[in-house]
Amino acid sequence: MSSYRQHGLLSILMAIPFFQAVFPLALALIGAMVPDMDHEVKSGNVSTAFLIGLVIFMVFYILGLPYIAGIALMDLALIFYLSRHRGFTHSILGAFILSACLTVFVLSIFFLLRSFGVDERGSVAVILISLGFIILNRVLILPFILLTVIGVFLTPFPVMNLYTIMGPFLLGFLSHAVLDSFTPSGVRFMRPFSGRTFKKGFGVSVLLLWGAAAVYYIIF
């Protein structure tokens, strides 16, 4: 079984050629950690995500604010609650759906904070702190928050769009699937369209395609 350190490192390495700002790199790392929330040891994180989403939904609904951020977080938690380990959350369809939920959450909170006068970097810092507490392993939370928040204030601010938000999440999910394909049990990346188990040949192929894409992106 791949460790959270390996998943985190590979996600950042795969994201660096396409995203130089700290914020999207941090989202890629988050994306790499999300799939394993379907594991029973992460049940506390899933419960936390659902409760935070419920509170956001209720408070925002009462105040007349955009409560879709709470719905997105609750949907995210329900998917993990219903999934078995290395099941739907490790598939290509799961990656798109979960990345979409996370993207809705990030954009909703960002524009809400901006509407209250919080500056761009402050808004992003709040989002990263929130995601860190909800998703990451306890060992990673403190260094993640310290490094990313400092980085957000010291590096250029990225454009907030689907490419810089959903893109890193998807790369993080893909890096997770790649690393898991090198384990003996492999990964069923095409579920529910196919029950085939993909192993290291899949991982090598994806890394080669990623390398070609990275070189093309850097050169052109």
Short mmCIF file of C-alpha atoms in Angstrom, two decimals:
data_model
loop_
_atom_site.label_atom_id
_atom_site.label_comp_id
_atom_site.label_asym_id
_atom_site.label_seq_id
_atom_site.Cartn_x
_atom_site.Cartn_y
_atom_site.Cartn_z
CA MET A 1 0.00 0.00 0.00
CA SER A 2 1.34 3.41 -0.96
CA SER A 3 1.97 5.87 1.88
CA TYR A 4 0.46 9.31 2.16
CA ARG A 5 3.98 10.76 1.82
CA GLN A 6 4.45 9.04 -1.54
CA HIS A 7 1.04 10.18 -2.75
CA GLY A 8 1.76 13.75 -1.70
CA LEU A 9 5.20 13.86 -3.31
CA LEU A 10 4.05 12.39 -6.64
CA SER A 11 1.07 14.75 -6.86
CA ILE A 12 3.32 17.79 -6.46
CA LEU A 13 5.88 16.47 -8.96
CA MET A 14 3.13 15.86 -11.54
CA ALA A 15 1.60 19.30 -10.99
CA ILE A 16 4.77 21.45 -11.03
CA PRO A 17 5.23 21.53 -14.84
CA PHE A 18 1.70 22.92 -15.27
CA PHE A 19 1.22 25.06 -12.16
CA GLN A 20 3.94 27.18 -10.55
CA ALA A 21 1.82 28.98 -7.92
CA VAL A 22 1.52 27.49 -4.45
CA PHE A 23 -2.29 27.40 -4.40
CA PRO A 24 -2.81 24.93 -7.31
CA LEU A 25 0.11 22.80 -6.08
CA ALA A 26 -1.58 22.59 -2.68
CA LEU A 27 -4.86 21.59 -4.36
CA ALA A 28 -3.04 18.82 -6.24
CA LEU A 29 -1.74 17.46 -2.94
CA ILE A 30 -5.25 17.63 -1.48
CA GLY A 31 -6.58 15.81 -4.55
CA ALA A 32 -4.02 13.04 -4.05
CA MET A 33 -5.14 12.52 -0.45
CA VAL A 34 -8.89 12.56 -1.12
CA PRO A 35 -9.34 9.04 -2.64
CA ASP A 36 -8.22 7.26 0.54
CA MET A 37 -10.96 8.93 2.56
CA ASP A 38 -13.01 5.86 1.61
CA HIS A 39 -10.83 3.87 4.04
CA GLU A 40 -12.34 3.06 7.45
CA VAL A 41 -9.45 4.79 9.24
CA LYS A 42 -10.62 8.04 7.63
CA SER A 43 -14.19 7.77 8.97
CA GLY A 44 -13.50 10.69 11.33
CA ASN A 45 -12.51 12.92 8.41
CA VAL A 46 -15.67 11.93 6.52
CA SER A 47 -17.86 12.73 9.52
CA THR A 48 -16.09 16.07 9.96
CA ALA A 49 -16.61 16.93 6.28
CA PHE A 50 -20.32 16.12 6.48
CA LEU A 51 -20.86 18.09 9.69
CA ILE A 52 -18.97 21.14 8.38
CA GLY A 53 -20.96 20.95 5.16
CA LEU A 54 -24.21 20.70 7.11
CA VAL A 55 -23.33 23.71 9.26
CA ILE A 56 -22.33 25.74 6.19
CA PHE A 57 -25.56 24.79 4.44
CA MET A 58 -27.82 25.68 7.39
CA VAL A 59 -26.06 28.95 8.30
CA PHE A 60 -25.76 30.14 4.71
CA TYR A 61 -29.38 29.20 3.96
CA ILE A 62 -30.64 31.15 6.97
CA LEU A 63 -28.51 34.17 6.05
CA GLY A 64 -29.49 34.03 2.40
CA LEU A 65 -25.95 33.26 1.28
CA PRO A 66 -24.93 30.79 -1.48
CA TYR A 67 -25.29 27.50 0.38
CA ILE A 68 -24.05 25.32 -2.51
CA ALA A 69 -20.64 25.07 -0.78
CA GLY A 70 -22.27 23.15 2.07
CA ILE A 71 -24.12 20.85 -0.34
CA ALA A 72 -20.89 20.11 -2.22
CA LEU A 73 -19.10 19.17 1.00
CA MET A 74 -21.97 16.96 2.19
CA ASP A 75 -22.09 15.22 -1.21
CA LEU A 76 -18.36 14.62 -0.96
CA ALA A 77 -18.76 13.00 2.47
CA LEU A 78 -21.71 10.84 1.37
CA ILE A 79 -19.71 9.47 -1.57
CA PHE A 80 -16.95 8.36 0.81
CA TYR A 81 -19.46 6.93 3.26
CA LEU A 82 -21.04 4.77 0.54
CA SER A 83 -17.78 3.73 -1.16
CA ARG A 84 -15.65 0.73 -0.41
CA HIS A 85 -11.88 1.13 -0.25
CA ARG A 86 -10.26 1.44 -3.69
CA GLY A 87 -13.69 1.50 -5.26
CA PHE A 88 -15.53 4.41 -6.83
CA THR A 89 -13.22 7.08 -5.39
CA HIS A 90 -10.27 5.53 -7.24
CA SER A 91 -12.01 5.53 -10.64
CA ILE A 92 -11.95 8.07 -13.46
CA LEU A 93 -15.65 8.86 -12.94
CA GLY A 94 -15.10 9.26 -9.20
CA ALA A 95 -12.15 11.57 -9.87
CA PHE A 96 -14.30 13.88 -12.01
CA ILE A 97 -17.26 13.93 -9.62
CA LEU A 98 -15.17 14.46 -6.49
CA SER A 99 -13.02 17.09 -8.21
CA ALA A 100 -16.20 18.89 -9.28
CA CYS A 101 -17.51 18.88 -5.68
CA LEU A 102 -14.23 20.24 -4.37
CA THR A 103 -14.11 22.87 -7.11
CA VAL A 104 -17.63 24.07 -6.26
CA PHE A 105 -16.64 24.28 -2.60
CA VAL A 106 -13.43 26.23 -3.31
CA LEU A 107 -15.01 28.72 -5.73
CA SER A 108 -18.09 29.27 -3.55
CA ILE A 109 -16.05 30.00 -0.43
CA PHE A 110 -13.58 32.15 -2.38
CA PHE A 111 -16.20 34.45 -3.90
CA LEU A 112 -18.16 34.56 -0.64
CA LEU A 113 -15.09 35.72 1.29
CA ARG A 114 -14.29 38.23 -1.43
CA SER A 115 -17.83 39.64 -1.16
CA PHE A 116 -17.17 40.26 2.55
CA GLY A 117 -14.03 42.24 1.75
CA VAL A 118 -11.40 39.54 2.44
CA ASP A 119 -8.54 39.95 -0.04
CA GLU A 120 -7.66 37.24 -2.57
CA ARG A 121 -4.70 35.81 -0.70
CA GLY A 122 -6.53 35.81 2.61
CA SER A 123 -9.47 34.01 1.01
CA VAL A 124 -7.20 31.34 -0.46
CA ALA A 125 -5.42 30.90 2.88
CA VAL A 126 -8.77 30.27 4.63
CA ILE A 127 -9.70 27.69 1.98
CA LEU A 128 -6.40 25.81 2.31
CA ILE A 129 -6.61 25.77 6.10
CA SER A 130 -10.17 24.41 5.89
CA LEU A 131 -9.28 21.69 3.38
CA GLY A 132 -6.21 20.75 5.38
CA PHE A 133 -8.21 20.09 8.53
CA ILE A 134 -10.98 18.25 6.69
CA ILE A 135 -8.92 15.97 4.45
CA LEU A 136 -5.28 15.59 5.43
CA ASN A 137 -3.57 13.11 7.70
CA ARG A 138 -2.93 14.69 11.10
CA VAL A 139 0.83 14.44 10.57
CA LEU A 140 0.55 16.61 7.46
CA ILE A 141 -1.88 19.27 8.66
CA LEU A 142 0.53 21.63 10.44
CA PRO A 143 3.37 21.62 7.85
CA PHE A 144 0.82 21.85 5.04
CA ILE A 145 -0.87 24.90 6.54
CA LEU A 146 2.39 26.65 7.42
CA LEU A 147 4.05 26.09 4.04
CA THR A 148 1.02 26.76 1.85
CA VAL A 149 -0.23 29.85 3.69
CA ILE A 150 3.25 31.39 3.69
CA GLY A 151 3.63 30.42 0.03
CA VAL A 152 0.30 31.97 -0.94
CA PHE A 153 1.46 35.34 0.37
CA LEU A 154 4.94 35.12 -1.18
CA THR A 155 4.20 33.76 -4.67
CA PRO A 156 2.22 35.17 -7.62
CA PHE A 157 -1.53 34.81 -7.25
CA PRO A 158 -3.08 32.45 -9.84
CA VAL A 159 -6.15 33.18 -11.94
CA MET A 160 -9.15 31.55 -10.27
CA ASN A 161 -10.75 29.34 -12.92
CA LEU A 162 -11.46 25.68 -13.68
CA TYR A 163 -7.94 25.11 -15.01
CA THR A 164 -6.19 26.31 -11.84
CA ILE A 165 -8.65 24.63 -9.46
CA MET A 166 -10.24 21.54 -10.98
CA GLY A 167 -7.09 20.81 -13.01
CA PRO A 168 -4.86 20.33 -9.94
CA PHE A 169 -7.52 18.24 -8.19
CA LEU A 170 -7.74 15.92 -11.20
CA LEU A 171 -3.94 15.65 -11.41
CA GLY A 172 -3.88 14.75 -7.73
CA PHE A 173 -6.47 12.02 -8.27
CA LEU A 174 -4.58 10.72 -11.30
CA SER A 175 -1.28 10.63 -9.38
CA HIS A 176 -3.00 8.62 -6.65
CA ALA A 177 -4.31 6.06 -9.15
CA VAL A 178 -0.88 5.82 -10.80
CA LEU A 179 0.87 5.06 -7.51
CA ASP A 180 -1.78 2.54 -6.46
CA SER A 181 -1.40 0.75 -9.80
CA PHE A 182 2.12 -0.27 -8.70
CA THR A 183 0.73 -2.14 -5.65
CA PRO A 184 -0.15 -5.87 -5.87
CA SER A 185 -3.91 -5.21 -5.82
CA GLY A 186 -3.76 -2.57 -8.55
CA VAL A 187 -6.60 -0.13 -9.16
CA ARG A 188 -9.95 -0.40 -10.99
CA PHE A 189 -9.62 2.92 -12.72
CA MET A 190 -12.46 2.49 -15.23
CA ARG A 191 -15.24 1.60 -12.78
CA PRO A 192 -18.23 1.50 -13.24
CA PHE A 193 -17.63 1.14 -17.01
CA SER A 194 -15.26 -1.81 -16.56
CA GLY A 195 -14.22 -4.07 -13.68
CA ARG A 196 -10.72 -4.55 -15.07
CA THR A 197 -7.84 -4.15 -12.62
CA PHE A 198 -5.04 -1.90 -13.87
CA LYS A 199 -1.51 -2.54 -12.61
CA LYS A 200 1.98 -1.17 -13.21
CA GLY A 201 1.67 -1.18 -17.00
CA PHE A 202 -1.10 1.39 -16.61
CA GLY A 203 1.01 3.45 -14.23
CA VAL A 204 4.02 3.46 -16.55
CA SER A 205 1.84 4.42 -19.53
CA VAL A 206 0.26 7.33 -17.67
CA LEU A 207 3.65 8.59 -16.49
CA LEU A 208 4.99 8.48 -20.05
CA LEU A 209 1.98 10.41 -21.34
CA TRP A 210 2.33 12.89 -18.49
CA GLY A 211 6.03 13.34 -19.31
CA ALA A 212 5.24 14.03 -22.96
CA ALA A 213 2.51 16.51 -22.01
CA ALA A 214 4.80 18.25 -19.51
CA VAL A 215 7.61 18.63 -22.08
CA TYR A 216 5.17 19.99 -24.69
CA TYR A 217 3.67 22.44 -22.16
CA ILE A 218 7.08 23.71 -21.05
CA ILE A 219 8.49 24.10 -24.57
CA PHE A 220 5.43 25.49 -26.30
#
